mmCIF file of C-alpha atoms in Angstrom:
data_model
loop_
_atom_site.group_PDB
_atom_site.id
_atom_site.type_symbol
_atom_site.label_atom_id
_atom_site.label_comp_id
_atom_site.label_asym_id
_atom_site.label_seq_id
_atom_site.Cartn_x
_atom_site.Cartn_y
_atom_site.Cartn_z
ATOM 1 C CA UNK A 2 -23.657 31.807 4.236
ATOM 2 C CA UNK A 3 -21.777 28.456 5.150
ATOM 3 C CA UNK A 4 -18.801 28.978 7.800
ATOM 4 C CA UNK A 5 -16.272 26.675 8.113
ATOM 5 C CA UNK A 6 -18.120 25.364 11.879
ATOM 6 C CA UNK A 7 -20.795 24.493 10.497
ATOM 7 C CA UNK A 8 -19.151 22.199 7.655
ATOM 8 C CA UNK A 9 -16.648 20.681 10.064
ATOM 9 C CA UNK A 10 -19.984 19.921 12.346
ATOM 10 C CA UNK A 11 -21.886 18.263 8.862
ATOM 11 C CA UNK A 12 -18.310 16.133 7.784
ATOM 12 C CA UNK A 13 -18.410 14.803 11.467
ATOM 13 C CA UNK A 14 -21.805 13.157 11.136
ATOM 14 C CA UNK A 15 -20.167 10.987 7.818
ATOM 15 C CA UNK A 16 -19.487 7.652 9.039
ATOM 16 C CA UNK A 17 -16.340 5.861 7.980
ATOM 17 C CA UNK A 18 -17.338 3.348 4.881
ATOM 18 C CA UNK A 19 -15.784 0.482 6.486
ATOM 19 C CA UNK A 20 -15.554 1.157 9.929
ATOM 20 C CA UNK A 21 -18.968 3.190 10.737
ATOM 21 C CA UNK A 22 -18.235 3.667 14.200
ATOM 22 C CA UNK A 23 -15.952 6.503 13.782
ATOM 23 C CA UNK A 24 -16.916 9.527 11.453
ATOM 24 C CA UNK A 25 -14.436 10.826 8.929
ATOM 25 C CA UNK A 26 -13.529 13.841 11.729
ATOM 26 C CA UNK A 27 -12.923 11.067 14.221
ATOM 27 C CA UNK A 28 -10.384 9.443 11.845
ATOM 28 C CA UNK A 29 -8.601 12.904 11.622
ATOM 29 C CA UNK A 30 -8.555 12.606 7.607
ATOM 30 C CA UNK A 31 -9.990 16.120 6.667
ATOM 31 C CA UNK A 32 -6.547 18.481 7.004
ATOM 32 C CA UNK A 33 -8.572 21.588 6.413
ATOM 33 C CA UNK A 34 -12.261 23.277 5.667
ATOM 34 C CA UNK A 35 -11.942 26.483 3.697
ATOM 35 C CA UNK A 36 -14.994 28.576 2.673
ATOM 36 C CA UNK A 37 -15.061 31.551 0.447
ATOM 37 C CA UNK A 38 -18.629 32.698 -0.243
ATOM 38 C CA UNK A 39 -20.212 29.256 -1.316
ATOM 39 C CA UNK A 40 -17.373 27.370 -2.187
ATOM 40 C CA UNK A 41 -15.768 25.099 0.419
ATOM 41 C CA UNK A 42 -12.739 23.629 -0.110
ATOM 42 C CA UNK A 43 -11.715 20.772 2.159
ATOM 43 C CA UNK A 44 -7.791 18.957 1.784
ATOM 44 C CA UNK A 45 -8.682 14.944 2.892
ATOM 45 C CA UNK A 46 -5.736 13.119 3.076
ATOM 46 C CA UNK A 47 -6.224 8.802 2.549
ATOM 47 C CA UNK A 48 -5.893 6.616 5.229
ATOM 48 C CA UNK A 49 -3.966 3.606 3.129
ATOM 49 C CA UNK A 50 -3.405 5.015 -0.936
ATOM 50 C CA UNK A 51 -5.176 1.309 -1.572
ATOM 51 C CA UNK A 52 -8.459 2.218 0.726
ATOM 52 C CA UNK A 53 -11.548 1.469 -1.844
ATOM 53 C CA UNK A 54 -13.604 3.772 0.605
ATOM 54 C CA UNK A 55 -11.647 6.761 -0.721
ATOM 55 C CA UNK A 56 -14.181 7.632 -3.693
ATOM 56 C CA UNK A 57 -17.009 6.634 -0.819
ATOM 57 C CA UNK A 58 -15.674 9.124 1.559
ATOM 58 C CA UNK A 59 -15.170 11.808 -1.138
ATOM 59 C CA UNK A 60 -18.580 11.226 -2.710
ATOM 60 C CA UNK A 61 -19.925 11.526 1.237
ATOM 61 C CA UNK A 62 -18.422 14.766 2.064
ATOM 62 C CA UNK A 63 -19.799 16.520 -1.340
ATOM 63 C CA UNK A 64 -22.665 15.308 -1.336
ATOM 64 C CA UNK A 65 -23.120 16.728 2.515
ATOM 65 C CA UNK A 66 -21.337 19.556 1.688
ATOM 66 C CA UNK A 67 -24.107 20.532 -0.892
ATOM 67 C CA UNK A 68 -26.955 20.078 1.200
ATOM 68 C CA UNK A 69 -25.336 23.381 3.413
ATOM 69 C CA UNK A 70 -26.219 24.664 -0.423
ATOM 70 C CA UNK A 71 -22.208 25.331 -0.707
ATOM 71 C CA UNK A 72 -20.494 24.329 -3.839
ATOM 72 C CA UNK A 73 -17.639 21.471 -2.460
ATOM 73 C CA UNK A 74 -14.191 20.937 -3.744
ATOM 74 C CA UNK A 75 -12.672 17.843 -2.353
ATOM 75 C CA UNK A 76 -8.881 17.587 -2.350
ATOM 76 C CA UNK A 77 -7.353 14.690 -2.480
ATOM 77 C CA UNK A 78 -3.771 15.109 -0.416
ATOM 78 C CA UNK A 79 -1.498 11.905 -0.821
ATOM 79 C CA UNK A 80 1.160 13.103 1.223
ATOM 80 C CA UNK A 81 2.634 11.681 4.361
ATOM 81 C CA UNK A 82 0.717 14.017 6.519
ATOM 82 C CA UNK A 83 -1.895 11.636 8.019
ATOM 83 C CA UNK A 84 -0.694 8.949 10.325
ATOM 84 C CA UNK A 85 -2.907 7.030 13.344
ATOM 85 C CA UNK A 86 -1.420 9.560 15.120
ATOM 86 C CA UNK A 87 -4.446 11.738 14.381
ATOM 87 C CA UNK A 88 -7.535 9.566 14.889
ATOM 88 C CA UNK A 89 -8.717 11.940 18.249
ATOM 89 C CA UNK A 90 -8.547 10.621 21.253
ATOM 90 C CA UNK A 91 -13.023 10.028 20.801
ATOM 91 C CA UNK A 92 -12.204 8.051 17.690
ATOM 92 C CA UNK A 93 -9.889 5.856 19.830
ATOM 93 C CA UNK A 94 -12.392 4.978 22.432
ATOM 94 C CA UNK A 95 -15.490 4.731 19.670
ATOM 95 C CA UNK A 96 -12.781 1.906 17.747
ATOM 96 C CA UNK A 97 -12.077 0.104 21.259
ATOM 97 C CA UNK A 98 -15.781 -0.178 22.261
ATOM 98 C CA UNK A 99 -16.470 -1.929 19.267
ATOM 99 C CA UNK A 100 -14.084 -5.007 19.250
ATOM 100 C CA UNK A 101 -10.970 -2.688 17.068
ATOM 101 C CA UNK A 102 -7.901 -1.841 19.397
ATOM 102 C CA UNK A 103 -7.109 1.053 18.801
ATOM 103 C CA UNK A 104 -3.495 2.402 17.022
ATOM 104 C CA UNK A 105 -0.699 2.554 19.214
ATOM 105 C CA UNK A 106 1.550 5.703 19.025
ATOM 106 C CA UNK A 107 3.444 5.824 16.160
ATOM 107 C CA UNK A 108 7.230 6.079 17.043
ATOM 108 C CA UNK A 109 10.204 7.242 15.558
ATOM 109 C CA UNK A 110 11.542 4.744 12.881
ATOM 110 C CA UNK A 111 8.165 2.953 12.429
ATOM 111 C CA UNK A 112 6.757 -0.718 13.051
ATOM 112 C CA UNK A 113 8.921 -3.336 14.776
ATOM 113 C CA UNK A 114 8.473 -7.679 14.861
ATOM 114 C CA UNK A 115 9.384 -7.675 18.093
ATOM 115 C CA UNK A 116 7.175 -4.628 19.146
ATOM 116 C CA UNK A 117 4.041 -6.578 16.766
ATOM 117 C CA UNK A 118 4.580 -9.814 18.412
ATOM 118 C CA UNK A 119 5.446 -8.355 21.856
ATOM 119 C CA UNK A 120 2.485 -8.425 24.285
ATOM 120 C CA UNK A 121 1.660 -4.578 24.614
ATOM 121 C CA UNK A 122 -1.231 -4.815 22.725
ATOM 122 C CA UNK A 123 -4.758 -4.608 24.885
ATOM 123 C CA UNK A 124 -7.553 -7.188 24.198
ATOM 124 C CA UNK A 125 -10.492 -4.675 23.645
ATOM 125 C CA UNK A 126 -12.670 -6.912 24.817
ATOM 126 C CA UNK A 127 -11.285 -8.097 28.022
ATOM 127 C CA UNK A 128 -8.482 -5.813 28.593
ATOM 128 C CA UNK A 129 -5.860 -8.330 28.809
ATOM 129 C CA UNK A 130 -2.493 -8.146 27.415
ATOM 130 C CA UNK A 131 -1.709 -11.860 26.744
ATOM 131 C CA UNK A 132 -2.777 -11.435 23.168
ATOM 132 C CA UNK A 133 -0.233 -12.493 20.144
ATOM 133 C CA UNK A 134 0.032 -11.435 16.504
ATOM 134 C CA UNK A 135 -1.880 -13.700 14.159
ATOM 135 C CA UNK A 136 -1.161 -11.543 10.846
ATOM 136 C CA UNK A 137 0.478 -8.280 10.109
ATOM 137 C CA UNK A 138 -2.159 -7.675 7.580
ATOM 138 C CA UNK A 139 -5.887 -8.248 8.060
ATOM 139 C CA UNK A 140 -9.427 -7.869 6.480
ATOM 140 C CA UNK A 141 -8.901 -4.220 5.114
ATOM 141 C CA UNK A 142 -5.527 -2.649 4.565
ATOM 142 C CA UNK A 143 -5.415 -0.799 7.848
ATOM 143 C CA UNK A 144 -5.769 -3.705 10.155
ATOM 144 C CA UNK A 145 -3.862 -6.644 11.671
ATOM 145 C CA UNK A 146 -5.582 -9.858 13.364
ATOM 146 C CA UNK A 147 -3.968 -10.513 16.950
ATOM 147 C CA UNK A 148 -5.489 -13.716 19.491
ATOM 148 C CA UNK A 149 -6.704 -12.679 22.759
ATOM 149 C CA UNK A 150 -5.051 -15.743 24.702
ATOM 150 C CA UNK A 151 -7.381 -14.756 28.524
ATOM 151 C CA UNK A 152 -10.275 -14.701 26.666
ATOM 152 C CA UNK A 153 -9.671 -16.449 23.549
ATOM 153 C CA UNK A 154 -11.525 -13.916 21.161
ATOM 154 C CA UNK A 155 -9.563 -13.200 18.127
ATOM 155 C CA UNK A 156 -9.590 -8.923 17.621
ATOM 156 C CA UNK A 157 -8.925 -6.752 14.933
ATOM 157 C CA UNK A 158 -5.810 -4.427 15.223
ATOM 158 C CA UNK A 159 -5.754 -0.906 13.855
ATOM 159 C CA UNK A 160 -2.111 -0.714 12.360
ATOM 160 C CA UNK A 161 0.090 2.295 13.303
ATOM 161 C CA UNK A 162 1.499 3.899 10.323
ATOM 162 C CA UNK B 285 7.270 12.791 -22.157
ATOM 163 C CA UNK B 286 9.425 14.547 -19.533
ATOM 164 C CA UNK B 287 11.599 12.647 -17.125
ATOM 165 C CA UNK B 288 9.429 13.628 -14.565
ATOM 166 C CA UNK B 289 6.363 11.293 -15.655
ATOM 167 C CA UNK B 290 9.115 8.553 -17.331
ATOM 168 C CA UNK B 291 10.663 7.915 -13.766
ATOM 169 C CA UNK B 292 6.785 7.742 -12.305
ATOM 170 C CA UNK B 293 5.457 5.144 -14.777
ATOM 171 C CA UNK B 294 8.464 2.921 -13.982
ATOM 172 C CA UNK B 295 7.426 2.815 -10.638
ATOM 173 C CA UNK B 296 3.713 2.589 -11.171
ATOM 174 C CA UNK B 297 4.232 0.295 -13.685
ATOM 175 C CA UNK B 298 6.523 -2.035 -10.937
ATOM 176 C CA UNK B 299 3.504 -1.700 -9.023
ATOM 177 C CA UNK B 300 1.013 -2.497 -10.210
ATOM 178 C CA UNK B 301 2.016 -5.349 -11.980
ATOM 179 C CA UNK B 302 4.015 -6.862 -8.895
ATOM 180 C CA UNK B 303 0.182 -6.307 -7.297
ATOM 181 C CA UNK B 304 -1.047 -8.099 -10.090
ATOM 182 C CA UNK B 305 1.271 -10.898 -9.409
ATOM 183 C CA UNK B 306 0.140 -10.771 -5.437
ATOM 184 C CA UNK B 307 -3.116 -10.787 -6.161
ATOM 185 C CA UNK B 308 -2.515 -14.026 -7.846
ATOM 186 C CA UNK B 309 -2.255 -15.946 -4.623
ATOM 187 C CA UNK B 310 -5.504 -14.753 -3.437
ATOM 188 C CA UNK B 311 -7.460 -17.863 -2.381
ATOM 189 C CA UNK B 312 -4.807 -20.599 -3.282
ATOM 190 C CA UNK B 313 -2.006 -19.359 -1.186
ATOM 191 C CA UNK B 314 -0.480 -22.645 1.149
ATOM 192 C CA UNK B 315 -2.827 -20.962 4.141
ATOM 193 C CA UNK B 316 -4.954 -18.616 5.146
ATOM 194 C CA UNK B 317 -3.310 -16.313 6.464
ATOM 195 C CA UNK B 318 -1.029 -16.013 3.224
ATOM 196 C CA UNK B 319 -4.191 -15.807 1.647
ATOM 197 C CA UNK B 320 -5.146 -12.261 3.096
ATOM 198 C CA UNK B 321 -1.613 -10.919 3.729
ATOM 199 C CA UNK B 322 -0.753 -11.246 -0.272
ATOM 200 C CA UNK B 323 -4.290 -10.121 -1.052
ATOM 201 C CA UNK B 324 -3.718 -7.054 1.092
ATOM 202 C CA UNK B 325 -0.002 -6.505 0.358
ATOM 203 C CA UNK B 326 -1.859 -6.541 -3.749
ATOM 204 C CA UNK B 327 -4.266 -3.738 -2.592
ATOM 205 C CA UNK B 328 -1.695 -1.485 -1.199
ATOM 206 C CA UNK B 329 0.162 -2.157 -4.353
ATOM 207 C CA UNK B 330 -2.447 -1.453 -6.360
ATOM 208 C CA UNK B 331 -3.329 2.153 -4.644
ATOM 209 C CA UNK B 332 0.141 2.991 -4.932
ATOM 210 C CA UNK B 333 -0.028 2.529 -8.547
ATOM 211 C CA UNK B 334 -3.127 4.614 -8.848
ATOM 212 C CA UNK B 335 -1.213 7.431 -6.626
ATOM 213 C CA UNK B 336 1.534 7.456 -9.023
ATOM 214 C CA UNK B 337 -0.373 7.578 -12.208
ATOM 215 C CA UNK B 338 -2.559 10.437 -11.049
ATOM 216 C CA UNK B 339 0.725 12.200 -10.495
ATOM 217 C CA UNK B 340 2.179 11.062 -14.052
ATOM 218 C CA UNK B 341 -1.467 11.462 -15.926
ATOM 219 C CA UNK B 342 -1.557 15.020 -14.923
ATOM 220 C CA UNK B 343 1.743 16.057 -16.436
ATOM 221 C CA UNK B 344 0.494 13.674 -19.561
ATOM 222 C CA UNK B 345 -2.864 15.243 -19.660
ATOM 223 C CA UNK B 346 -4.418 11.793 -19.322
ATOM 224 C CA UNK B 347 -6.045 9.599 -16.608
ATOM 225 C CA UNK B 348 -4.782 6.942 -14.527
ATOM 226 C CA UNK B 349 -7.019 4.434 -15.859
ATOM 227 C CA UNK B 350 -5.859 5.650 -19.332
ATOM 228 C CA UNK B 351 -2.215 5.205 -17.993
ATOM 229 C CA UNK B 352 -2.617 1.470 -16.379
ATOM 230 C CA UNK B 353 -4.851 -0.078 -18.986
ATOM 231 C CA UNK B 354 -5.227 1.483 -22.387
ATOM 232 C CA UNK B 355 -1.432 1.395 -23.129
ATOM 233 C CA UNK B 356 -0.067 -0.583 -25.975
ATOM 234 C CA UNK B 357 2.143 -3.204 -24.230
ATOM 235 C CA UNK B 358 5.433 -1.584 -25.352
ATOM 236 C CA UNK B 359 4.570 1.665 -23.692
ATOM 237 C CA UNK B 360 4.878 -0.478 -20.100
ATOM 238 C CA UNK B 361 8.177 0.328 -18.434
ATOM 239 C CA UNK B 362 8.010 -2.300 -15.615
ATOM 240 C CA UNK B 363 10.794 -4.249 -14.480
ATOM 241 C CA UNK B 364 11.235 -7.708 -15.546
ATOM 242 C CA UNK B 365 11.343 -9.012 -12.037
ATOM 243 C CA UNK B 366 7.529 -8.417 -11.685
ATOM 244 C CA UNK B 367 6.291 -9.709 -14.514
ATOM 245 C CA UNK B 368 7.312 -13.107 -13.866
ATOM 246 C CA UNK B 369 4.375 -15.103 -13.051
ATOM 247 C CA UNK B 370 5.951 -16.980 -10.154
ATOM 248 C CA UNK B 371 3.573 -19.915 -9.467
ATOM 249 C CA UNK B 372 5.526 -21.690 -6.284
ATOM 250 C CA UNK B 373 6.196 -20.480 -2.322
ATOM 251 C CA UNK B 374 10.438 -20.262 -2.635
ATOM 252 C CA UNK B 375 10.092 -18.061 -6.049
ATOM 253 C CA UNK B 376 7.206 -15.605 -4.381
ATOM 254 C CA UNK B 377 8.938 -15.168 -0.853
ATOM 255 C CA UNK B 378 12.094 -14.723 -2.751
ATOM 256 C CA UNK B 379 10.950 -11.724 -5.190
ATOM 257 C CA UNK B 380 8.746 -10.881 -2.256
ATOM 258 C CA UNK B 381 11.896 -10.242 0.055
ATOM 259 C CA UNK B 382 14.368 -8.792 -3.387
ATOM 260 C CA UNK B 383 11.517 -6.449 -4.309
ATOM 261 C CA UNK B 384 10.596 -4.912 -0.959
ATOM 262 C CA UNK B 385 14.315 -4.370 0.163
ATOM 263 C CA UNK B 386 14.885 -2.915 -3.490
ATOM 264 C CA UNK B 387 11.897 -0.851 -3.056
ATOM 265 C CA UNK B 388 12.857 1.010 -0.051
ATOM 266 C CA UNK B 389 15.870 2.054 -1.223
ATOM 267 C CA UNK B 390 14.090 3.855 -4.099
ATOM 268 C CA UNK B 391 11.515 5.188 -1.858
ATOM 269 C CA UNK B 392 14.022 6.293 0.784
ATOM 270 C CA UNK B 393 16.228 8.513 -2.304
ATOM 271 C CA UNK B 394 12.131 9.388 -3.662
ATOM 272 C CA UNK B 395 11.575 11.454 0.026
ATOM 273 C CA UNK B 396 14.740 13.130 -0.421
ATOM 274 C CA UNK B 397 13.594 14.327 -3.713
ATOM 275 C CA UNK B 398 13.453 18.392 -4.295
ATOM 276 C CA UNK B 399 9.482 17.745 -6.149
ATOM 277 C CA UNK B 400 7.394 17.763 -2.926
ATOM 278 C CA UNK B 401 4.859 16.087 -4.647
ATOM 279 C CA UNK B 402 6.531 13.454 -5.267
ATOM 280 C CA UNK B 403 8.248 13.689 -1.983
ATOM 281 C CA UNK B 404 5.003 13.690 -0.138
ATOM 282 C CA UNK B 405 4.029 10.265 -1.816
ATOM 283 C CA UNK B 406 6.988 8.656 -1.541
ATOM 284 C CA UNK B 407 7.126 9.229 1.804
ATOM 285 C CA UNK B 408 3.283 8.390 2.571
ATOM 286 C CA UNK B 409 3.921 4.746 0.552
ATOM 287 C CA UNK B 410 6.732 3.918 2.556
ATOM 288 C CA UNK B 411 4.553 4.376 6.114
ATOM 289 C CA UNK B 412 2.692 1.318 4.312
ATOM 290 C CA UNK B 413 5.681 -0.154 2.701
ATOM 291 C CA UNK B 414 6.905 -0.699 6.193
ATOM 292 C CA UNK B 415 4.050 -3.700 7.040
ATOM 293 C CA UNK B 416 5.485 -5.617 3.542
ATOM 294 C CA UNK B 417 9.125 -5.189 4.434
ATOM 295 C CA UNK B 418 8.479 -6.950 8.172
ATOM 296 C CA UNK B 419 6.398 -9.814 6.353
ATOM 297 C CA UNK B 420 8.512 -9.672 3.337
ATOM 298 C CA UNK B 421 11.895 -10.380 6.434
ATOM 299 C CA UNK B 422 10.122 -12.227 8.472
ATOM 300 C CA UNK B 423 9.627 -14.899 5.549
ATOM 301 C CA UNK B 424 13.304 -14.537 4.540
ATOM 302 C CA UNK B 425 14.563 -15.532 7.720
ATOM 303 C CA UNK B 426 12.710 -18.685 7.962
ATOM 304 C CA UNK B 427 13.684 -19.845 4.805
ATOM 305 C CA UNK B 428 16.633 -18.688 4.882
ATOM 306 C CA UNK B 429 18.436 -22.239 5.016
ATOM 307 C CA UNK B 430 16.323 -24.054 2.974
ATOM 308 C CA UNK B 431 18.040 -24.929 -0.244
ATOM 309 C CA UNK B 432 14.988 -24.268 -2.937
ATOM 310 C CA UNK B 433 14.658 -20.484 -1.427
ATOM 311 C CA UNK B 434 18.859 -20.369 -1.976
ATOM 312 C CA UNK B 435 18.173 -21.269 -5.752
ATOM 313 C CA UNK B 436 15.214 -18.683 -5.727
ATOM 314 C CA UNK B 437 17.090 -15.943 -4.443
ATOM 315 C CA UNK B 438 20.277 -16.689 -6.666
ATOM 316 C CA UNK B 439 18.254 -17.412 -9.978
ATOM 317 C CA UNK B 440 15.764 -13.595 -9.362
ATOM 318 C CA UNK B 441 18.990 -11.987 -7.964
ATOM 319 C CA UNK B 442 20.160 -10.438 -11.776
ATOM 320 C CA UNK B 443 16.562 -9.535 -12.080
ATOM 321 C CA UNK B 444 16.433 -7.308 -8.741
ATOM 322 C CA UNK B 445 19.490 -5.439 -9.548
ATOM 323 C CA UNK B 446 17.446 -4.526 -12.954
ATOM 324 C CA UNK B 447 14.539 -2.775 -10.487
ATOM 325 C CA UNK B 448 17.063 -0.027 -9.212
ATOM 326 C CA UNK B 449 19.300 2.771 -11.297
ATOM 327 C CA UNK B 450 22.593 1.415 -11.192
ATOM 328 C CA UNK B 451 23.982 4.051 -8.746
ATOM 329 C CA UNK B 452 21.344 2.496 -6.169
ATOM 330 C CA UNK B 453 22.691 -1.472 -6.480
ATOM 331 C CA UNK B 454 25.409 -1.223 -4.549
ATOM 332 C CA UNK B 455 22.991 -0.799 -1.629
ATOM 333 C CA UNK B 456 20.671 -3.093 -2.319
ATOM 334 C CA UNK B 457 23.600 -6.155 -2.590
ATOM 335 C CA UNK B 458 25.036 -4.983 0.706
ATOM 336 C CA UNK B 459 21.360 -5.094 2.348
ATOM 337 C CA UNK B 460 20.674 -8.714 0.852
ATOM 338 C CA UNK B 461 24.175 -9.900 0.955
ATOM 339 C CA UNK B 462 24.452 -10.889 -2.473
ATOM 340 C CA UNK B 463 27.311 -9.970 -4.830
ATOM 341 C CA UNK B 464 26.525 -7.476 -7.664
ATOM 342 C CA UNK B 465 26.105 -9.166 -10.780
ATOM 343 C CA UNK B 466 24.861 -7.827 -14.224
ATOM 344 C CA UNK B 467 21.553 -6.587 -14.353
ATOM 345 C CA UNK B 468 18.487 -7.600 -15.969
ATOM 346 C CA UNK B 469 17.531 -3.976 -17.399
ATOM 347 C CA UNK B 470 13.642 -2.977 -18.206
ATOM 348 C CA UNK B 471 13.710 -3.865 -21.974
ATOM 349 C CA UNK B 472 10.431 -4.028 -23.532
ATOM 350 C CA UNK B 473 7.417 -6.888 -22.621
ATOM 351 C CA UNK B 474 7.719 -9.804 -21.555
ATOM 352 C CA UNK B 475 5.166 -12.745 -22.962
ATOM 353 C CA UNK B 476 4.597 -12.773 -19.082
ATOM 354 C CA UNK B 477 3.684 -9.182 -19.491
ATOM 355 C CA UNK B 478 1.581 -9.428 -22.892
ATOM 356 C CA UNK B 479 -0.176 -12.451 -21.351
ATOM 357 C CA UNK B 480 -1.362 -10.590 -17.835
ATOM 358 C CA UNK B 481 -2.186 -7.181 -19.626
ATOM 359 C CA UNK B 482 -4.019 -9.446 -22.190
ATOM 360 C CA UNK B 483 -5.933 -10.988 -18.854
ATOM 361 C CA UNK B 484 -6.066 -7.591 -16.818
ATOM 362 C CA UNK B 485 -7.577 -5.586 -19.319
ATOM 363 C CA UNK B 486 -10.268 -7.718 -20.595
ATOM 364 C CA UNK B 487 -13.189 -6.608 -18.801
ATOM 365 C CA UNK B 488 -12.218 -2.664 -19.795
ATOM 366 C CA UNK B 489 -11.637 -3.962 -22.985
ATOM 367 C CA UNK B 490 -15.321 -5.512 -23.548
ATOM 368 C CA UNK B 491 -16.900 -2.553 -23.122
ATOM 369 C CA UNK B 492 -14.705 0.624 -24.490
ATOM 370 C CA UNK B 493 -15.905 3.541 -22.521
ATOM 371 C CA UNK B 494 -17.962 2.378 -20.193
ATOM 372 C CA UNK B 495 -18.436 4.209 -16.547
ATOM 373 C CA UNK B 496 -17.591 1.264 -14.115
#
């Protein structure tokens, strides 16, 4: 029989579609794993509503899912209960090391200008923090472009939502 | 239909046209970075539509492709503010900056709402909504003195009001600092409408049935 370890161990090997650096665990978008007998149900909560990975991701899980020979039921919860807040703290290091920096904590009352345009964003390249905002929005919904001014290597931003 | 799933296809319907209209800019706005900010701002659009017709299609007992692209063009409820095709920077930043502000005062009465489904989404879309009200601002300000936005804003400023129930104007013309004024109400297609849906639907329409 499946337990709920052993499914939670199989959805951390799936990759994110987009950003296959960080599994779907790592992103902190699978709520909860329940198994009764052979059935598993898992809640997944989106990233961004507009992600055209979320059929991808769903597909994924199933499809893994199945090969524990459990029958999968994928929820689809589209509710505010996923934020950056819960990509794990392994996620955030996985993102950094390859060229994304990572979320910053998301605060009470949301995104700011100032805060965006402010310099306490890290270069995850270099470290720096003389980097500017080039554009709230970016190549996928969930990232901004900022300019790494010490070592002049534009970087992806992982928006906090 | 209930009231429910009426309310819901407004706002889908606002949606994902006005994400339709976006997506229009994508690859001729004035720059680049335009470019993929109204190309993105179109996606999240877009997803918010499908979120929202999911919601509505299972009261309906239909789908929410069913919902955004096999209905007659009288069945759309959108407002008449987004289905202006708005070919020129002053008119775009302008709805850009009505719609937005408009938007978040429906969302922010939506999260308050005793149907924690619709709650829940509501208050998911506005952690998004968030990114297009700073670019939306952040646009309005610097054009704020230039006299073709002015015009803009005065001449799409009827059509705003006509996005929100009346009990939520009041709000919206204090936010903007405009005067209330009478509304342009959702009343039936536009050509603008009949013309995109005509354009949007043409691929699904080649091929009834398919599996895309």
């Amino acid at each position: 029989m499946v337990t709920a370890d052993a499914v939670w161990e199989a959805l951390a090997e799936i990759p994110d579609p987009e950003i296959p650096v960080i599994s779907l665990v790592d992103l902190g978008v699978i709520r909860s794993v329940d198994v009764s007998r052979d059935q598993v149900r898992v809640e997944f909560t989106p990233t961004f509503l507009g992600c055209p990975a979320l059929e991808v991701m769903r597909d994924a899980m199933a499809a893994r899912i199945g090969e524990l020979g459990a029958d999968a039921q994928i929820d689809v919860i589209s509710d505010d209960s996923w934020s950056t807040d819960r990509i794990t703290p392994e996620g955030r290091e996985k993102l950094r090391a390859c060229g994304f920096a990572p979320p910053a904590p998301r605060e009470v009352g949301g995104p700011q200008l100032v805060q965006l345009q402010s310099n306490a964003f890290r270069c995850p390249y270099c470290g720096s923090q003389d980097t500017t905002l080039e554009n709230i929005f970016g190549p996928t919904p969930c990232r901004s472009v900022r300019y790494c001014r010490s070592c002049k290597q534009p970087f992806e931003q992982f928006k906090t939502i | 239909m209930s009231e429910r799933s009426d309310r819901l296809l407004e706002l889908a319907d606002d949606e994902l046209i006005l994400g339709w209209r976006n997506s229009e800019w994508t690859g001729i706005a004035p720059f680049l970075e335009e470019d993929v900010a109204f190309s993105s701002i179109a996606q999240n659009e877009i997803g918010h539509a499908r979120a929202l017709y999911e919601l509505a299609a299972a009261d309906l007992g239909t789908t929410a492709d069913e919902l955004a692209f096999d209905r007659e063009p009288s069945e759309y409820r959108s407002a008449p503010l987004v289905e202006q095709r708005r070919m020129d920077w002053a008119h775009t930043i302008a709805r850009h900056y009505l719609y937005e502000t408009a938007d978040e005062i429906r969302l922010a009465a939506l999260k308050e709402s005793d149907d924690a489904e619709v709650a829940g989404l509501a208050a998911k879309m506005d952690r998004e909504e968030q990114y297009h009200r700073l670019h939306a601002r952040m646009w309005a300000d610097r054009l704020r003195d230039e006299p073709r936005f002015r015009e803009a804003l005065d001449e799409l400023w009827p059509f705003a009001l006509g996005v929100l129930p009346p009990e939520q104007r009041a709000t919206l013309a204090e936010r903007v600092d405009l005067t209330e004024t009478q509304a342009v109400e959702r009343n039936g297609p536009s050509d603008e409408l009949r013309a995109l849906l005509e354009e949007m639907t043409i691929v699904r329409r080649s091929v009834p049935g398919a599996a895309w």
